[in-house]
Tab-separated table of C-alpha atoms in Angstrom:
chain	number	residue	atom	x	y	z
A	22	UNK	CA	108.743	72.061	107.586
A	23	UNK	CA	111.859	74.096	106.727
A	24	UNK	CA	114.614	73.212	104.087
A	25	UNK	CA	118.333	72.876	105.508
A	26	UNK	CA	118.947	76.621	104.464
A	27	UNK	CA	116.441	78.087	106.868
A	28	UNK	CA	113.721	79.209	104.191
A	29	UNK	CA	110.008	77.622	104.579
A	30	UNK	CA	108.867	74.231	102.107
A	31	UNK	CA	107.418	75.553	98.671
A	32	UNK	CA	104.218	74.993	100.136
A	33	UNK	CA	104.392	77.148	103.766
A	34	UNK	CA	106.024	80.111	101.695
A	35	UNK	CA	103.622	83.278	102.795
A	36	UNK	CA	103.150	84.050	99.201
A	37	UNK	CA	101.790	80.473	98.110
A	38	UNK	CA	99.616	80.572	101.283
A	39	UNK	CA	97.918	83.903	100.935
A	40	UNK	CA	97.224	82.607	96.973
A	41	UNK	CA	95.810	79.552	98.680
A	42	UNK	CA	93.757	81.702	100.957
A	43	UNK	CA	92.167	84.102	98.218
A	44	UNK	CA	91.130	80.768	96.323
A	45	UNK	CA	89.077	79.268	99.454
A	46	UNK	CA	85.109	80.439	99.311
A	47	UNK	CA	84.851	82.904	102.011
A	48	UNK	CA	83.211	80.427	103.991
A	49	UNK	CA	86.482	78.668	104.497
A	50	UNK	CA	88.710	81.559	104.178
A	51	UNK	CA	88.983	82.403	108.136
A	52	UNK	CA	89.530	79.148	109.661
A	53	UNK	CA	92.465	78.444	107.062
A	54	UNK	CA	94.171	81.683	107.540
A	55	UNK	CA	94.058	80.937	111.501
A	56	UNK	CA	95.595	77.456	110.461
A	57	UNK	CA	98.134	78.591	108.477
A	58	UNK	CA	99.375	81.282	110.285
A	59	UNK	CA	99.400	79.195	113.802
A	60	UNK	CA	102.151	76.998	111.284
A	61	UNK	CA	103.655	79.730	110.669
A	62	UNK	CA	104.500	80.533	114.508
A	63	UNK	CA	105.241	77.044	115.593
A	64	UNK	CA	107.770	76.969	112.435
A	65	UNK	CA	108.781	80.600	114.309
A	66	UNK	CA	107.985	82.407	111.062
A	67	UNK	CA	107.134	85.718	112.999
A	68	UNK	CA	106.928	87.879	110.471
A	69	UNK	CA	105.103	85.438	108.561
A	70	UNK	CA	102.559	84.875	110.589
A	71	UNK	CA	101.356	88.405	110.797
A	72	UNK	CA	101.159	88.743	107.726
A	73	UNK	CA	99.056	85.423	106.931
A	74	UNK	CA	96.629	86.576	109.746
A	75	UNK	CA	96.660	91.029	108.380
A	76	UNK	CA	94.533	89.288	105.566
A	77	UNK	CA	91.030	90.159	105.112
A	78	UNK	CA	88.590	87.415	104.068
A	79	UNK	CA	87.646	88.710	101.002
A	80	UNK	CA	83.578	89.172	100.084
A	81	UNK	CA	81.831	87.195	97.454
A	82	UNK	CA	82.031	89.715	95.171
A	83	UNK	CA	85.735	89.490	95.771
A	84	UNK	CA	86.370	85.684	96.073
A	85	UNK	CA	84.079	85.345	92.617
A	86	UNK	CA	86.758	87.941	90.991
A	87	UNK	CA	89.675	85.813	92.238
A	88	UNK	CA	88.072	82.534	91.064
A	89	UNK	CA	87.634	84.572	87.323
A	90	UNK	CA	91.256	85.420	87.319
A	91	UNK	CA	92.678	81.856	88.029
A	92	UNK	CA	89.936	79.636	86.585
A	93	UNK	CA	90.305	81.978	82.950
A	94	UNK	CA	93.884	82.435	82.920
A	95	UNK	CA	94.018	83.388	79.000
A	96	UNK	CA	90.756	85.491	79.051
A	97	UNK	CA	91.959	87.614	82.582
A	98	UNK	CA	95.584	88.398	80.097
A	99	UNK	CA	93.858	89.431	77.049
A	100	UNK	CA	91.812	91.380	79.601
A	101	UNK	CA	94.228	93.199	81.267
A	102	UNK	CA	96.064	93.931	77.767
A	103	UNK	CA	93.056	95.592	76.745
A	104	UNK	CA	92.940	97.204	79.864
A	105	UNK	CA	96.273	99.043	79.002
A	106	UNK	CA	94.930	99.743	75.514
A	107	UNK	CA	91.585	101.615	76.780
A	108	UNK	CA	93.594	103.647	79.015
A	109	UNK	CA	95.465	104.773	76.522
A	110	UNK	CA	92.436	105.317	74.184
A	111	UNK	CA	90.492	107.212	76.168
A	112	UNK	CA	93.155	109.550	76.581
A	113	UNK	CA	93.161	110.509	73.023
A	114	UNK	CA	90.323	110.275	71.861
A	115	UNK	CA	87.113	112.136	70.476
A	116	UNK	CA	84.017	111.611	71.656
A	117	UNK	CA	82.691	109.365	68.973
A	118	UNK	CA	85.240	107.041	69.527
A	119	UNK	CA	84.836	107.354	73.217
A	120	UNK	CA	81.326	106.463	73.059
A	121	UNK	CA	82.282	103.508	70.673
A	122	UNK	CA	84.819	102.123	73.016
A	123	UNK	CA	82.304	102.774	76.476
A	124	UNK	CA	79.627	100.616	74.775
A	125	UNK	CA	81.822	97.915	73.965
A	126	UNK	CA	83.219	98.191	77.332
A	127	UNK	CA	80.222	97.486	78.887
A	128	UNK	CA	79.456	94.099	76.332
A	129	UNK	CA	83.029	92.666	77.686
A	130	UNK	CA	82.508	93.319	81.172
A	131	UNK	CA	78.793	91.440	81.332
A	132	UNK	CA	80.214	88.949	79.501
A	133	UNK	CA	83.153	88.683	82.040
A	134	UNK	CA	80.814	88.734	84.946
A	135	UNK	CA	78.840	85.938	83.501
A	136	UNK	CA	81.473	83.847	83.387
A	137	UNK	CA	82.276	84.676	87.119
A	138	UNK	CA	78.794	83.926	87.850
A	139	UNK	CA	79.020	80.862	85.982
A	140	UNK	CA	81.762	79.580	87.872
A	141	UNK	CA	80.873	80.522	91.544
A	142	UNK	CA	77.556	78.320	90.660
A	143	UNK	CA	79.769	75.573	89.653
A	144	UNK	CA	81.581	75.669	92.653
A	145	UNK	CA	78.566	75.778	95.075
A	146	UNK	CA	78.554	79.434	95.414
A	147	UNK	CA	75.703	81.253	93.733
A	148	UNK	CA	76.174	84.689	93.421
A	149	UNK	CA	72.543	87.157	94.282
A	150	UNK	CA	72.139	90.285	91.624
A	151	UNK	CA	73.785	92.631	94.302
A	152	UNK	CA	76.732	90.447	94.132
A	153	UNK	CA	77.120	90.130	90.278
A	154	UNK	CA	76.713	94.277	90.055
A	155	UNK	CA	79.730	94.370	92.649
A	156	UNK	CA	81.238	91.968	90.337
A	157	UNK	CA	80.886	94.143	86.951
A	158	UNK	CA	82.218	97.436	89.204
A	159	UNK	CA	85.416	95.434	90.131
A	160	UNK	CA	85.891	94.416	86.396
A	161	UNK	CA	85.230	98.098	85.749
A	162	UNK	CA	87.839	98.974	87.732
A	163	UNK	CA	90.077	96.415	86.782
A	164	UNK	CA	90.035	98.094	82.435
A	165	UNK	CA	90.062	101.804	84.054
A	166	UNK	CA	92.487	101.882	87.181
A	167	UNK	CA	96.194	100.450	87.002
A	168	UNK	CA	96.588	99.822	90.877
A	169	UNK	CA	92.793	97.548	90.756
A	170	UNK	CA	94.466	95.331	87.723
A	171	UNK	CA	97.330	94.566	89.246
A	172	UNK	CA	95.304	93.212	92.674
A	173	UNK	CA	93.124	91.359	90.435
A	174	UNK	CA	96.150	90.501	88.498
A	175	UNK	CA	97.638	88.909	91.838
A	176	UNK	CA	94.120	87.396	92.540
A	177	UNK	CA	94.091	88.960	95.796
A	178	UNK	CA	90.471	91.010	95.429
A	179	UNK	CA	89.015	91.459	98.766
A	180	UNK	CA	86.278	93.578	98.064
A	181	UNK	CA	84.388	95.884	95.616
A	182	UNK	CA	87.592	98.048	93.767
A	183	UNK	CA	86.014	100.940	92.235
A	184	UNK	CA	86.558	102.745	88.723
A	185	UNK	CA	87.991	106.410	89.022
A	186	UNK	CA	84.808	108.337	87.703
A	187	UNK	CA	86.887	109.985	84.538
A	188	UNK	CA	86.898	106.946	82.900
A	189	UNK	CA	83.864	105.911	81.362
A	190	UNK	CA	80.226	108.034	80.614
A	191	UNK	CA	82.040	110.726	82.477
A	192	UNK	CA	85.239	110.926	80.086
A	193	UNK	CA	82.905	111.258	77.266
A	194	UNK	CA	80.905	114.162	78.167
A	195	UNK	CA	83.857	116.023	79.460
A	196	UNK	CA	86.224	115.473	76.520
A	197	UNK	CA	86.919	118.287	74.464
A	198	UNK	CA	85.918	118.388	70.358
A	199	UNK	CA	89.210	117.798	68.878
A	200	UNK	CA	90.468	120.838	66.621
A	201	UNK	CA	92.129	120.972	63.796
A	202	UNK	CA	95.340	122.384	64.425
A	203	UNK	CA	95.264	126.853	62.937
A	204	UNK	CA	96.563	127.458	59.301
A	205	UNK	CA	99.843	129.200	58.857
A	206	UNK	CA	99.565	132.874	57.863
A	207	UNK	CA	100.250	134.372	54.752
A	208	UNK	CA	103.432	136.026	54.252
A	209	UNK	CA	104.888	138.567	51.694
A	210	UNK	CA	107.222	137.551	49.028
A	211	UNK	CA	110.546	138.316	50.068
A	212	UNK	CA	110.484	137.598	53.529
A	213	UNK	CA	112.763	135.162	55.016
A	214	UNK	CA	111.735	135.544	58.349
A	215	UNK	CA	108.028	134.875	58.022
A	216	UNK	CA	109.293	132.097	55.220
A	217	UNK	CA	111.236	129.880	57.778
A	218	UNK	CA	108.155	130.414	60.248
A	219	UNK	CA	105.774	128.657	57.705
A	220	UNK	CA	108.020	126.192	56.944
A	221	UNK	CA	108.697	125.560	60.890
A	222	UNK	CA	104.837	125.149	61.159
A	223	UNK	CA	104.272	123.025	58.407
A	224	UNK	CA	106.572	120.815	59.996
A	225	UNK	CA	105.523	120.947	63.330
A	226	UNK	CA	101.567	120.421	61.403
A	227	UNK	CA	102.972	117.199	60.219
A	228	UNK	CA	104.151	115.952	62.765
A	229	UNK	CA	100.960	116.105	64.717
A	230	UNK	CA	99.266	115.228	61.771
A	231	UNK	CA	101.996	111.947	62.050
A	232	UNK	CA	100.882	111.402	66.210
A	233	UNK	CA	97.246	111.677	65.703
A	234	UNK	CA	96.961	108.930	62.790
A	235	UNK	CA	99.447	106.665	65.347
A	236	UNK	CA	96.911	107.500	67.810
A	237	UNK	CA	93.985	107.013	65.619
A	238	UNK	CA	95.928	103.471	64.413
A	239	UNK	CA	96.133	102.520	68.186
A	240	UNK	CA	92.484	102.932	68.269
A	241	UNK	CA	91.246	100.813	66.226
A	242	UNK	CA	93.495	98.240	67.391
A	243	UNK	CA	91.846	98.511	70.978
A	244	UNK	CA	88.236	98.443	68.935
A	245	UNK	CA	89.507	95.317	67.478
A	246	UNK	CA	90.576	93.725	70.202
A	247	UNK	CA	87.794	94.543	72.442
A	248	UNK	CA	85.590	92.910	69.978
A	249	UNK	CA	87.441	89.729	69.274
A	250	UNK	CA	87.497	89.731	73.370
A	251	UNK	CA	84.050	90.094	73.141
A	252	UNK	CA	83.843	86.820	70.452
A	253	UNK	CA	85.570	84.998	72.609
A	254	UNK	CA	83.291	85.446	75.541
A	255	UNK	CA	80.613	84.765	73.540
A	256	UNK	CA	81.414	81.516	72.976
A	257	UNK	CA	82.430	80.492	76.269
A	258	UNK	CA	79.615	81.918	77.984
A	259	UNK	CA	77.516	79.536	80.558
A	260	UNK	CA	74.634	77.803	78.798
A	261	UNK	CA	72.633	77.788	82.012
A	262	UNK	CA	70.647	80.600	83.759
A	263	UNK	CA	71.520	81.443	87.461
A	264	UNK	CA	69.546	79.508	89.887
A	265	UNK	CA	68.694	82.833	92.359
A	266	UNK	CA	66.855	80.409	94.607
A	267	UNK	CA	69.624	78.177	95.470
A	268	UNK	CA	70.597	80.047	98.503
A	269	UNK	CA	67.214	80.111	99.891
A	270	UNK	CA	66.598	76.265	99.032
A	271	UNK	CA	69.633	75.497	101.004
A	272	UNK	CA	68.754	77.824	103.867
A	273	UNK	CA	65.609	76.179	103.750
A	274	UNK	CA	66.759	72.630	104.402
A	275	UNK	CA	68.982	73.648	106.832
A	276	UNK	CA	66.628	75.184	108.575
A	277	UNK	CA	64.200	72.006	108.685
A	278	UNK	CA	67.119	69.845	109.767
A	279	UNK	CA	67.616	72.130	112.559
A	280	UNK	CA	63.607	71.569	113.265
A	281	UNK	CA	64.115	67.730	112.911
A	282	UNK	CA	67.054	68.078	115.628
A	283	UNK	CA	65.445	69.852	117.915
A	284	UNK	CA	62.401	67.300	117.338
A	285	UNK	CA	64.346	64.759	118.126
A	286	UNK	CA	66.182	66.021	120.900
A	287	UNK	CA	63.080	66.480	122.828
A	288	UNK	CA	61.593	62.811	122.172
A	289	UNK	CA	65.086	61.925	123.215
A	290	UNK	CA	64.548	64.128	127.079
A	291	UNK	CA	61.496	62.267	126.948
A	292	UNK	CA	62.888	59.110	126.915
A	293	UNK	CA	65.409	59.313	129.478
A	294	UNK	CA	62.843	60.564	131.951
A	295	UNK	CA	60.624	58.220	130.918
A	296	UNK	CA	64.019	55.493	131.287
A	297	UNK	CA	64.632	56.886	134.599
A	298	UNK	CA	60.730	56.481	135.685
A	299	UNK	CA	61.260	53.105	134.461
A	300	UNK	CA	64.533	52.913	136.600
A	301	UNK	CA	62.550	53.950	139.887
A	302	UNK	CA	60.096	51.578	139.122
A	303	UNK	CA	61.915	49.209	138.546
A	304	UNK	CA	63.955	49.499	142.394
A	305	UNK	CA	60.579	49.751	143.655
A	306	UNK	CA	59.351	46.650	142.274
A	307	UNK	CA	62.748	44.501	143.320
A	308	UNK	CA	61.796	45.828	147.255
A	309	UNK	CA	58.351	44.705	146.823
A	310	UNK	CA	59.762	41.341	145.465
A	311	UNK	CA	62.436	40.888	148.552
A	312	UNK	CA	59.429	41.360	151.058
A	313	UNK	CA	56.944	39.371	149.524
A	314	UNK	CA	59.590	36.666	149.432
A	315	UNK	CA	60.575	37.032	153.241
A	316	UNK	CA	57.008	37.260	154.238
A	317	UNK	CA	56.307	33.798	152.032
A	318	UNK	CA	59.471	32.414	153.536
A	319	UNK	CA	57.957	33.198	156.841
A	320	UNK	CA	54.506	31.590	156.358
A	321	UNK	CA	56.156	28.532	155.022
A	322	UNK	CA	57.462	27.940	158.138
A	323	UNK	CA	54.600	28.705	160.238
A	324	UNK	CA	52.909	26.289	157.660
A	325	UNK	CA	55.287	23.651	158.103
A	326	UNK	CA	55.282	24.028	162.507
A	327	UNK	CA	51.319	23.889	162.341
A	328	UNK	CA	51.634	20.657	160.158
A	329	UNK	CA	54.416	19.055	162.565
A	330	UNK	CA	51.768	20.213	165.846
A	331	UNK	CA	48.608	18.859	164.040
A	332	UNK	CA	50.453	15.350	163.478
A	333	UNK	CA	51.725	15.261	166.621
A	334	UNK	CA	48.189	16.387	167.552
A	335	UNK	CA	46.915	13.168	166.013
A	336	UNK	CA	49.252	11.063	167.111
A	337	UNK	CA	48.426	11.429	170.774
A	338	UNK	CA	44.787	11.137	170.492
A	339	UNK	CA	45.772	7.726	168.411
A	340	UNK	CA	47.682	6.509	171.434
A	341	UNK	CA	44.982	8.159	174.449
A	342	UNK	CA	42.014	5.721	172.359
């Protein structure tokens, strides 16, 4: 449906329909894309329709991503805030605190992946180890690389999005010791020139001395956020273990109600040839009927003329005595 103005309903616009798509299991994703964008055509939405049909079903890895972003919308915020707050760590600094901050890194995003495996189970969709680990390098990706938050921002993950490889383990061993900015030099009394050079330094001293205790202060507030982040997904995390086996269970039954199908298709041949037997049969057994009651039909009348010739018979050699 269109309004009177010539724009699509609320619910046909392409952006509400490709965040309808990346919410569908994968499973489901294909058939509703072809759906939606065939609407899109007959409401001639051109434009609109390529677009619905350009996108990519996403993977499991992917669609479990998505489901984390909308089904946690407070948790994916605070996550993306400290996303912006670890970038901005790790560029400053040393690698003590790096370390610090990788560690507790990796606590967040297992707990964030649990939670995504959590809720794909819920929803019918247990995720395999491979899966999960694609899960944890997306969330990876998503703290280290601005362009990966902002798809999983938009909930529009279609597959694996990778971390750039200077942010993390990498950034740590390759970050330089941080040095203490050189002392001034002595200068003899009476010289103005070298004076107003110390003093310049001094100042210039202090106010690095001034950036690095911001930096230091911005820090610890990305340490302390990470680890109330990390409370918090400790006490939502799922009480129950992944069922691994779920996948093959249902494989499993599917596969013996194909079996019981097929079973059952073949008793049912067996039926209608033994129905069409029958059929034969039965024609057969109607001729056999029609002849056997022309033939006693027949005799009954030969019966009856020998009866009416042996009375007559006896009748005349009555009337001869």
């Amino acid at each position: 449906m269109r309004r009177e103005d010539g724009r699509p309903a609320p619910g046909d616009d392409v952006e509400a329909v490709l965040d309808e798509l990346y919410a569908l299991p994968p499973s489901d994703f294909v058939a509703r894309r072809e759906e939606r964008a065939a609407r899109a055509r007959t409401q001639r939405r051109a434009q609109d329709a390529r677009r619905i049909h350009a996108a990519r079903r996403p993977t499991l890895a992917g669609w479990a991503a998505n489901l984390l972003r909308r089904s946690r919308p407070d948790e994916a915020r605070r996550f993306l805030e400290l996303g912006r707050a670890l970038r901005e760590a790790y560029a400053t600094l040393d690698p003590g605190g790096l370390k610090e901050l990788s560690a507790q890194r990796r606590r967040i995003v297992s707990e964030m992946s649990r939670q995504a495996a959590a809720l794909a189970r819920e929803a019918g969709h247990p995720l395999s180890d491979t899966v999960l680990r694609d899960v944890e390098t997306t969330l990876r990706a998503v703290l280290a690389d601005p362009e990966a938050a902002a798809v999983w921002e938009a909930g529009r993950v279609e597959g694996v999005l990778t971390p750039p490889s200077e942010f993390g383990a990498e950034a740590v061993a390759a970050a330089p010791a941080r040095r203490e900015p050189p002392m001034p030099a002595r200068t003899p009394r009476g010289d103005t020139a070298a004076k107003k050079d110390t003093a310049a330094a001094r100042r210039k001293d202090a106010a690095a001395e001034r950036r690095r205790a911001e930096l230091e202060e911005r820090a610890a507030r990305a340490r302390e956020e990470l680890r109330a982040a990390e409370a918090r997904l400790g006490e939502r995390r799922a009480a129950r273990e992944e069922a691994a086996a779920a996948l093959e269970e249902a494989g499993e039954r599917e596969r013996e109600a194909r079996e019981r199908v097929a079973a059952l298709e073949e008793q049912l041949d067996r039926a209608r040839t033994e129905q069409e037997r029958a059929r034969s049969g039965l024609g057969e057994a109607r001729e056999r009927d029609r002849t056997a009651a022309q033939d006693l039909a027949g005799a009954e009348r030969e019966a009856a003329a020998a009866a009416r010739r042996a009375d007559q018979a006896e009748q005349a050699e009555r009337g001869g005595a």
